[in-house]
PDB file of C-alpha atoms in Angstrom:
ATOM      1  CA  HIS A   1      10.306  23.548  -4.093  1.00 62.00           C
ATOM      2  CA  MET A   2       8.038  20.779  -2.906  1.00 67.00           C
ATOM      3  CA  ALA A   3       6.447  21.159   0.527  1.00 76.00           C
ATOM      4  CA  ALA A   4       7.209  18.337   3.005  1.00 86.00           C
ATOM      5  CA  PRO A   5       4.738  15.447   2.481  1.00 92.00           C
ATOM      6  CA  ARG A   6       2.212  14.942   5.351  1.00 96.00           C
ATOM      7  CA  ILE A   7       1.170  11.445   6.244  1.00 98.00           C
ATOM      8  CA  ARG A   8      -2.200  11.164   7.923  1.00 98.00           C
ATOM      9  CA  LYS A   9      -5.161   8.844   8.499  1.00 98.00           C
ATOM     10  CA  ALA A  10      -7.496   9.052   5.540  1.00 98.00           C
ATOM     11  CA  THR A  11     -11.127  10.146   5.757  1.00 98.00           C
ATOM     12  CA  ILE A  12     -14.234   9.667   3.629  1.00 97.00           C
ATOM     13  CA  ALA A  13     -13.331  13.085   2.052  1.00 97.00           C
ATOM     14  CA  ASP A  14     -10.212  11.394   0.477  1.00 97.00           C
ATOM     15  CA  LEU A  15     -12.162   8.626  -1.149  1.00 96.00           C
ATOM     16  CA  ASP A  16     -12.314  10.078  -4.658  1.00 96.00           C
ATOM     17  CA  ALA A  17      -8.591  11.082  -4.650  1.00 97.00           C
ATOM     18  CA  ILE A  18      -7.548   7.621  -3.401  1.00 96.00           C
ATOM     19  CA  GLU A  19      -9.680   5.969  -6.135  1.00 94.00           C
ATOM     20  CA  ARG A  20      -8.319   8.260  -8.819  1.00 94.00           C
ATOM     21  CA  ASN A  21      -4.666   7.703  -7.729  1.00 94.00           C
ATOM     22  CA  ILE A  22      -5.048   3.909  -7.640  1.00 92.00           C
ATOM     23  CA  ASN A  23      -6.486   3.972 -11.075  1.00 91.00           C
ATOM     24  CA  ALA A  24      -3.749   6.130 -12.389  1.00 91.00           C
ATOM     25  CA  VAL A  25      -1.215   3.511 -11.094  1.00 89.00           C
ATOM     26  CA  CYS A  26      -3.301   0.763 -12.503  1.00 85.00           C
ATOM     27  CA  ARG A  27      -3.315   2.385 -15.966  1.00 84.00           C
ATOM     28  CA  GLU A  28       0.603   2.214 -15.860  1.00 84.00           C
ATOM     29  CA  GLY A  29      -0.026  -1.487 -16.143  1.00 76.00           C
ATOM     30  CA  ILE A  30       3.085  -2.663 -14.246  1.00 76.00           C
ATOM     31  CA  TYR A  31       2.465  -2.265 -10.528  1.00 70.00           C
ATOM     32  CA  LEU A  32      -1.192  -3.092  -9.632  1.00 67.00           C
ATOM     33  CA  VAL A  33      -3.407  -5.910 -10.859  1.00 65.00           C
ATOM     34  CA  PRO A  34      -6.869  -4.453 -11.761  1.00 62.00           C
ATOM     35  CA  SER A  35      -7.380  -2.408 -14.784  1.00 68.00           C
ATOM     36  CA  GLN A  36     -10.113  -0.534 -12.986  1.00 74.00           C
ATOM     37  CA  PHE A  37     -10.340  -0.210  -9.288  1.00 83.00           C
ATOM     38  CA  THR A  38     -13.455   0.797  -7.383  1.00 85.00           C
ATOM     39  CA  ILE A  39     -13.219   1.462  -3.662  1.00 91.00           C
ATOM     40  CA  PRO A  40     -14.629  -1.607  -1.850  1.00 92.00           C
ATOM     41  CA  GLU A  41     -17.189  -1.386   0.914  1.00 95.00           C
ATOM     42  CA  ARG A  42     -14.535  -2.286   3.521  1.00 95.00           C
ATOM     43  CA  TRP A  43     -12.390   0.653   2.503  1.00 96.00           C
ATOM     44  CA  ARG A  44     -15.506   2.961   2.770  1.00 97.00           C
ATOM     45  CA  LYS A  45     -16.150   1.780   6.355  1.00 98.00           C
ATOM     46  CA  ILE A  46     -12.642   2.521   7.427  1.00 98.00           C
ATOM     47  CA  LEU A  47     -12.599   5.948   5.640  1.00 98.00           C
ATOM     48  CA  ALA A  48     -15.936   6.782   7.338  1.00 98.00           C
ATOM     49  CA  ALA A  49     -14.345   5.871  10.787  1.00 98.00           C
ATOM     50  CA  GLY A  50     -11.532   8.342  10.126  1.00 98.00           C
ATOM     51  CA  GLY A  51      -8.944   5.944   8.483  1.00 98.00           C
ATOM     52  CA  GLU A  52      -8.773   3.427  11.412  1.00 98.00           C
ATOM     53  CA  LEU A  53     -11.183   0.722  12.348  1.00 97.00           C
ATOM     54  CA  ASP A  54     -10.288  -2.133  14.680  1.00 93.00           C
ATOM     55  CA  ASN A  55      -6.917  -3.319  13.341  1.00 96.00           C
ATOM     56  CA  ASP A  56      -7.347  -1.822   9.880  1.00 98.00           C
ATOM     57  CA  LEU A  57      -5.732   1.321   8.680  1.00 98.00           C
ATOM     58  CA  ILE A  58      -5.838   3.627   5.589  1.00 98.00           C
ATOM     59  CA  VAL A  59      -3.403   6.611   5.336  1.00 98.00           C
ATOM     60  CA  VAL A  60      -2.721   9.120   2.654  1.00 98.00           C
ATOM     61  CA  ALA A  61       0.353  11.085   1.712  1.00 98.00           C
ATOM     62  CA  GLU A  62      -0.402  14.729   1.077  1.00 97.00           C
ATOM     63  CA  VAL A  63       1.788  17.281  -0.737  1.00 95.00           C
ATOM     64  CA  ASP A  64       0.584  20.905  -0.844  1.00 93.00           C
ATOM     65  CA  GLY A  65      -2.820  19.788   0.095  1.00 93.00           C
ATOM     66  CA  ARG A  66      -3.013  17.220  -2.777  1.00 96.00           C
ATOM     67  CA  VAL A  67      -3.439  13.563  -1.973  1.00 97.00           C
ATOM     68  CA  VAL A  68      -0.655  11.812  -3.985  1.00 97.00           C
ATOM     69  CA  GLY A  69      -0.577   8.325  -2.536  1.00 96.00           C
ATOM     70  CA  HIS A  70      -2.171   5.940  -0.021  1.00 97.00           C
ATOM     71  CA  GLY A  71      -1.164   3.036   2.150  1.00 97.00           C
ATOM     72  CA  ARG A  72      -3.319   0.440   3.822  1.00 98.00           C
ATOM     73  CA  MET A  73      -2.968  -2.248   6.427  1.00 98.00           C
ATOM     74  CA  PHE A  74      -5.647  -4.855   6.608  1.00 97.00           C
ATOM     75  CA  THR A  75      -5.971  -7.657   9.116  1.00 97.00           C
ATOM     76  CA  THR A  76      -8.076 -10.795   9.211  1.00 94.00           C
ATOM     77  CA  ASP A  77      -9.893 -12.452  11.960  1.00 92.00           C
ATOM     78  CA  GLY A  78      -8.971 -15.942  13.445  1.00 95.00           C
ATOM     79  CA  THR A  79      -5.583 -17.548  13.594  1.00 97.00           C
ATOM     80  CA  SER A  80      -3.901 -14.763  11.567  1.00 97.00           C
ATOM     81  CA  ALA A  81      -5.403 -11.888  13.554  1.00 97.00           C
ATOM     82  CA  HIS A  82      -1.776 -10.814  14.607  1.00 98.00           C
ATOM     83  CA  VAL A  83      -0.850 -10.220  10.931  1.00 98.00           C
ATOM     84  CA  ALA A  84      -1.464  -7.092   8.901  1.00 98.00           C
ATOM     85  CA  ASP A  85      -1.134  -7.054   5.135  1.00 98.00           C
ATOM     86  CA  LEU A  86       0.315  -3.802   3.641  1.00 98.00           C
ATOM     87  CA  GLY A  87      -0.450  -2.292   0.342  1.00 96.00           C
ATOM     88  CA  MET A  88       0.329   1.092  -1.138  1.00 95.00           C
ATOM     89  CA  ALA A  89       0.472   3.161  -4.285  1.00 93.00           C
ATOM     90  CA  LEU A  90       1.995   6.575  -5.162  1.00 94.00           C
ATOM     91  CA  ILE A  91       1.376   8.472  -8.297  1.00 94.00           C
ATOM     92  CA  ALA A  92       4.254   8.541 -10.733  1.00 93.00           C
ATOM     93  CA  GLU A  93       5.607  12.057 -10.375  1.00 93.00           C
ATOM     94  CA  PHE A  94       5.887  11.811  -6.588  1.00 94.00           C
ATOM     95  CA  ARG A  95       8.018   8.622  -6.569  1.00 92.00           C
ATOM     96  CA  ASP A  96      11.703   8.627  -5.441  1.00 91.00           C
ATOM     97  CA  GLN A  97      11.200  11.383  -2.911  1.00 93.00           C
ATOM     98  CA  GLY A  98      10.901   9.447   0.176  1.00 94.00           C
ATOM     99  CA  ILE A  99       7.132   9.729   0.405  1.00 96.00           C
ATOM    100  CA  GLY A 100       6.635   5.966   0.229  1.00 95.00           C
ATOM    101  CA  SER A 101       9.230   5.441   2.908  1.00 96.00           C
ATOM    102  CA  ARG A 102       7.361   7.890   5.202  1.00 97.00           C
ATOM    103  CA  MET A 103       4.106   6.014   4.632  1.00 97.00           C
ATOM    104  CA  ILE A 104       5.695   2.731   5.464  1.00 98.00           C
ATOM    105  CA  ALA A 105       7.285   4.090   8.572  1.00 98.00           C
ATOM    106  CA  TYR A 106       3.982   5.493   9.643  1.00 98.00           C
ATOM    107  CA  MET A 107       2.144   2.129   9.047  1.00 98.00           C
ATOM    108  CA  LEU A 108       4.836   0.038  10.798  1.00 98.00           C
ATOM    109  CA  ASP A 109       4.699   2.296  13.818  1.00 98.00           C
ATOM    110  CA  TRP A 110       0.904   2.064  13.918  1.00 98.00           C
ATOM    111  CA  ALA A 111       1.094  -1.631  13.629  1.00 98.00           C
ATOM    112  CA  GLY A 112       3.532  -1.871  16.431  1.00 97.00           C
ATOM    113  CA  GLN A 113       1.302   0.198  18.607  1.00 97.00           C
ATOM    114  CA  LYS A 114      -1.562  -1.970  17.877  1.00 97.00           C
ATOM    115  CA  GLY A 115       0.371  -5.009  19.199  1.00 97.00           C
ATOM    116  CA  LEU A 116       0.435  -6.663  15.739  1.00 98.00           C
ATOM    117  CA  ARG A 117       3.325  -9.142  15.217  1.00 98.00           C
ATOM    118  CA  LYS A 118       3.781  -9.430  11.582  1.00 98.00           C
ATOM    119  CA  VAL A 119       3.365  -7.356   8.446  1.00 98.00           C
ATOM    120  CA  THR A 120       3.099  -9.100   4.997  1.00 98.00           C
ATOM    121  CA  LEU A 121       2.911  -7.726   1.415  1.00 98.00           C
ATOM    122  CA  GLY A 122       3.010  -8.848  -2.166  1.00 96.00           C
ATOM    123  CA  VAL A 123       4.948  -7.160  -4.820  1.00 95.00           C
ATOM    124  CA  PHE A 124       5.677  -7.877  -8.515  1.00 93.00           C
ATOM    125  CA  ALA A 125       9.165  -9.231  -9.073  1.00 94.00           C
ATOM    126  CA  SER A 126       9.590  -6.579 -11.789  1.00 90.00           C
ATOM    127  CA  ASN A 127       9.072  -3.640  -9.326  1.00 91.00           C
ATOM    128  CA  ALA A 128      12.743  -3.312  -8.250  1.00 92.00           C
ATOM    129  CA  ARG A 129      12.100   0.181  -6.751  1.00 90.00           C
ATOM    130  CA  ALA A 130       9.444  -1.040  -4.286  1.00 92.00           C
ATOM    131  CA  ILE A 131      11.533  -4.244  -3.399  1.00 95.00           C
ATOM    132  CA  HIS A 132      14.453  -2.103  -2.461  1.00 94.00           C
ATOM    133  CA  VAL A 133      12.369   0.223  -0.356  1.00 95.00           C
ATOM    134  CA  TYR A 134      10.720  -2.826   1.463  1.00 97.00           C
ATOM    135  CA  GLU A 135      14.149  -4.436   2.067  1.00 98.00           C
ATOM    136  CA  LYS A 136      15.375  -1.144   3.624  1.00 97.00           C
ATOM    137  CA  PHE A 137      12.566  -1.526   6.245  1.00 98.00           C
ATOM    138  CA  GLY A 138      13.618  -5.012   7.022  1.00 98.00           C
ATOM    139  CA  PHE A 139      11.155  -6.982   4.936  1.00 98.00           C
ATOM    140  CA  THR A 140      12.457 -10.345   3.659  1.00 98.00           C
ATOM    141  CA  VAL A 141      11.188 -12.742   1.027  1.00 98.00           C
ATOM    142  CA  GLU A 142       8.948 -15.508   2.343  1.00 98.00           C
ATOM    143  CA  GLY A 143       7.897 -16.992  -0.917  1.00 98.00           C
ATOM    144  CA  VAL A 144       7.387 -16.498  -4.625  1.00 98.00           C
ATOM    145  CA  LEU A 145       4.183 -17.050  -6.614  1.00 97.00           C
ATOM    146  CA  ARG A 146       5.681 -17.988  -9.962  1.00 98.00           C
ATOM    147  CA  GLN A 147       4.159 -16.380 -13.013  1.00 97.00           C
ATOM    148  CA  GLN A 148       1.231 -15.294 -10.813  1.00 94.00           C
ATOM    149  CA  HIS A 149       0.291 -12.280 -13.058  1.00 89.00           C
ATOM    150  CA  ARG A 150       0.080 -11.703 -16.752  1.00 87.00           C
ATOM    151  CA  ILE A 151       1.025  -8.205 -17.704  1.00 83.00           C
ATOM    152  CA  GLY A 152       0.679  -7.665 -21.371  1.00 81.00           C
ATOM    153  CA  GLU A 153       2.420 -10.609 -23.029  1.00 87.00           C
ATOM    154  CA  GLU A 154       4.551 -11.334 -19.986  1.00 89.00           C
ATOM    155  CA  TYR A 155       4.135 -13.495 -16.929  1.00 93.00           C
ATOM    156  CA  VAL A 156       5.507 -12.071 -13.758  1.00 93.00           C
ATOM    157  CA  ASP A 157       6.151 -13.473 -10.414  1.00 96.00           C
ATOM    158  CA  GLU A 158       4.703 -12.118  -7.279  1.00 95.00           C
ATOM    159  CA  ILE A 159       7.123 -11.872  -4.396  1.00 97.00           C
ATOM    160  CA  LEU A 160       5.739 -12.393  -0.927  1.00 98.00           C
ATOM    161  CA  MET A 161       7.562 -10.411   1.765  1.00 98.00           C
ATOM    162  CA  ALA A 162       7.189 -10.012   5.476  1.00 98.00           C
ATOM    163  CA  ARG A 163       8.729  -8.476   8.589  1.00 98.00           C
ATOM    164  CA  PHE A 164       8.178  -9.147  12.296  1.00 98.00           C
ATOM    165  CA  LEU A 165       7.581  -6.297  14.671  1.00 97.00           C
TER     166      LEU A 165
END
Protein backbone atom coordinates (compact mmCIF):
# COMPACT_ATOMS: atom_id res chain seq x y z
CA HIS A 1 0.00 0.00 0.00
CA MET A 2 1.34 3.38 -1.02
CA ALA A 3 2.09 5.91 1.71
CA ALA A 4 0.22 9.20 1.51
CA PRO A 5 2.02 11.63 -0.77
CA ARG A 6 3.67 14.60 0.90
CA ILE A 7 3.73 17.95 -0.87
CA ARG A 8 6.50 20.26 0.28
CA LYS A 9 8.65 23.13 -0.89
CA ALA A 10 11.60 21.87 -2.89
CA THR A 11 15.21 22.37 -1.87
CA ILE A 12 18.53 22.24 -3.69
CA ALA A 13 18.79 18.59 -2.56
CA ASP A 14 15.83 17.81 -4.86
CA LEU A 15 17.48 19.23 -8.00
CA ASP A 16 18.67 15.93 -9.48
CA ALA A 17 15.39 14.15 -8.81
CA ILE A 18 13.37 16.98 -10.37
CA GLU A 19 15.60 17.04 -13.45
CA ARG A 20 15.43 13.24 -13.77
CA ASN A 21 11.63 13.21 -13.45
CA ILE A 22 11.09 16.02 -15.96
CA ASN A 23 13.30 14.21 -18.45
CA ALA A 24 11.39 10.96 -17.92
CA VAL A 25 8.16 12.81 -18.75
CA CYS A 26 9.82 14.55 -21.72
CA ARG A 27 10.88 11.14 -23.07
CA GLU A 28 7.24 10.07 -23.18
CA GLY A 29 7.03 12.63 -25.95
CA ILE A 30 3.44 13.71 -25.39
CA TYR A 31 3.25 16.06 -22.40
CA LEU A 32 6.28 18.35 -22.29
CA VAL A 33 8.07 20.15 -25.07
CA PRO A 34 11.85 19.74 -24.74
CA SER A 35 13.46 16.40 -25.44
CA GLN A 36 16.17 17.22 -22.91
CA PHE A 37 15.61 19.41 -19.88
CA THR A 38 18.35 21.00 -17.78
CA ILE A 39 17.39 22.88 -14.61
CA PRO A 40 17.73 26.59 -15.45
CA GLU A 41 19.54 29.10 -13.25
CA ARG A 42 16.24 30.61 -12.10
CA TRP A 43 15.14 27.23 -10.72
CA ARG A 44 18.50 26.77 -8.95
CA LYS A 45 18.09 30.11 -7.18
CA ILE A 46 14.58 29.20 -6.00
CA LEU A 47 15.71 25.73 -4.86
CA ALA A 48 18.71 27.24 -3.05
CA ALA A 49 16.29 29.56 -1.24
CA GLY A 50 14.25 26.58 -0.04
CA GLY A 51 11.65 26.40 -2.79
CA GLU A 52 10.26 29.90 -2.46
CA LEU A 53 11.78 33.17 -3.65
CA ASP A 54 9.78 36.38 -3.89
CA ASN A 55 6.63 35.28 -5.75
CA ASP A 56 8.11 32.12 -7.24
CA LEU A 57 7.53 28.61 -5.88
CA ILE A 58 8.78 25.10 -6.60
CA VAL A 59 7.24 22.14 -4.78
CA VAL A 60 7.78 18.41 -4.92
CA ALA A 61 5.50 15.46 -4.32
CA GLU A 62 7.18 12.79 -2.25
CA VAL A 63 6.01 9.20 -1.81
CA ASP A 64 7.93 7.00 0.65
CA GLY A 65 10.78 9.51 0.55
CA ARG A 66 10.97 9.43 -3.27
CA VAL A 67 10.36 12.59 -5.29
CA VAL A 68 7.80 11.55 -7.91
CA GLY A 69 6.70 14.93 -9.27
CA HIS A 70 7.13 18.65 -9.04
CA GLY A 71 5.08 21.77 -9.49
CA ARG A 72 6.15 25.33 -10.03
CA MET A 73 4.61 28.79 -10.06
CA PHE A 74 6.57 31.60 -11.66
CA THR A 75 5.69 35.29 -11.80
CA THR A 76 7.05 38.11 -13.91
CA ASP A 77 7.73 41.75 -13.07
CA GLY A 78 5.82 44.71 -14.41
CA THR A 79 2.17 44.90 -15.40
CA SER A 80 1.60 41.14 -14.99
CA ALA A 81 3.20 40.84 -11.55
CA HIS A 82 -0.16 39.69 -10.12
CA VAL A 83 -0.17 36.59 -12.35
CA ALA A 84 1.57 33.27 -11.67
CA ASP A 85 2.15 30.67 -14.37
CA LEU A 86 1.76 27.07 -13.20
CA GLY A 87 3.64 24.08 -14.54
CA MET A 88 3.91 20.56 -13.22
CA ALA A 89 4.93 17.02 -14.04
CA LEU A 90 4.36 13.67 -12.41
CA ILE A 91 6.14 10.47 -13.41
CA ALA A 92 3.91 7.94 -15.13
CA GLU A 93 3.41 5.31 -12.43
CA PHE A 94 2.18 7.89 -9.93
CA ARG A 95 -0.57 9.42 -12.07
CA ASP A 96 -4.31 9.03 -11.36
CA GLN A 97 -3.75 8.80 -7.61
CA GLY A 98 -4.65 12.35 -6.66
CA ILE A 99 -1.05 13.51 -6.30
CA GLY A 100 -1.31 16.12 -9.06
CA SER A 101 -4.47 17.47 -7.45
CA ARG A 102 -2.68 17.78 -4.11
CA MET A 103 0.13 19.72 -5.76
CA ILE A 104 -2.31 22.07 -7.50
CA ALA A 105 -4.24 22.65 -4.26
CA TYR A 106 -0.99 23.44 -2.43
CA MET A 107 0.17 25.87 -5.14
CA LEU A 108 -3.18 27.66 -5.44
CA ASP A 109 -3.31 28.07 -1.67
CA TRP A 110 0.22 29.50 -1.69
CA ALA A 111 -0.63 31.91 -4.53
CA GLY A 112 -3.70 33.11 -2.65
CA GLN A 113 -1.65 33.74 0.49
CA LYS A 114 0.84 35.71 -1.62
CA GLY A 115 -1.97 37.96 -2.82
CA LEU A 116 -1.64 36.91 -6.43
CA ARG A 117 -4.81 37.40 -8.49
CA LYS A 118 -4.55 35.00 -11.38
CA VAL A 119 -2.94 31.67 -12.24
CA THR A 120 -2.29 30.68 -15.86
CA LEU A 121 -1.04 27.52 -17.55
CA GLY A 122 -0.55 25.93 -20.94
CA VAL A 123 -1.51 22.34 -21.69
CA PHE A 124 -1.48 20.23 -24.84
CA ALA A 125 -4.99 19.71 -26.24
CA SER A 126 -4.16 15.99 -26.37
CA ASN A 127 -3.63 15.81 -22.58
CA ALA A 128 -7.23 15.11 -21.57
CA ARG A 129 -6.25 13.88 -18.09
CA ALA A 130 -4.55 17.15 -17.17
CA ILE A 131 -7.30 19.31 -18.68
CA HIS A 132 -9.89 17.46 -16.60
CA VAL A 133 -7.91 18.02 -13.40
CA TYR A 134 -7.41 21.72 -14.14
CA GLU A 135 -11.12 22.16 -14.86
CA LYS A 136 -11.91 20.51 -11.52
CA PHE A 137 -9.91 23.31 -9.89
CA GLY A 138 -11.85 26.01 -11.71
CA PHE A 139 -9.47 26.70 -14.57
CA THR A 140 -11.18 27.79 -17.78
CA VAL A 141 -9.93 28.12 -21.34
CA GLU A 142 -8.71 31.60 -22.25
CA GLY A 143 -7.29 30.79 -25.65
CA VAL A 144 -5.88 28.22 -28.00
CA LEU A 145 -2.54 28.34 -29.79
CA ARG A 146 -3.38 26.30 -32.88
CA GLN A 147 -0.85 23.67 -33.98
CA GLN A 148 1.64 25.25 -31.60
CA HIS A 149 3.62 22.03 -31.11
CA ARG A 150 4.80 19.28 -33.38
CA ILE A 151 4.83 15.91 -31.68
CA GLY A 152 6.16 13.24 -33.98
CA GLU A 153 4.24 13.75 -37.20
CA GLU A 154 1.31 15.50 -35.56
CA TYR A 155 0.61 19.14 -34.86
CA VAL A 156 -1.02 19.70 -31.49
CA ASP A 157 -2.84 22.75 -30.12
CA GLU A 158 -1.76 24.29 -26.84
CA ILE A 159 -4.67 25.31 -24.63
CA LEU A 160 -4.17 28.35 -22.42
CA MET A 161 -6.15 28.08 -19.19
CA ALA A 162 -6.48 30.36 -16.18
CA ARG A 163 -8.32 30.86 -12.95
CA PHE A 164 -8.75 33.87 -10.73
CA LEU A 165 -8.00 33.66 -7.02
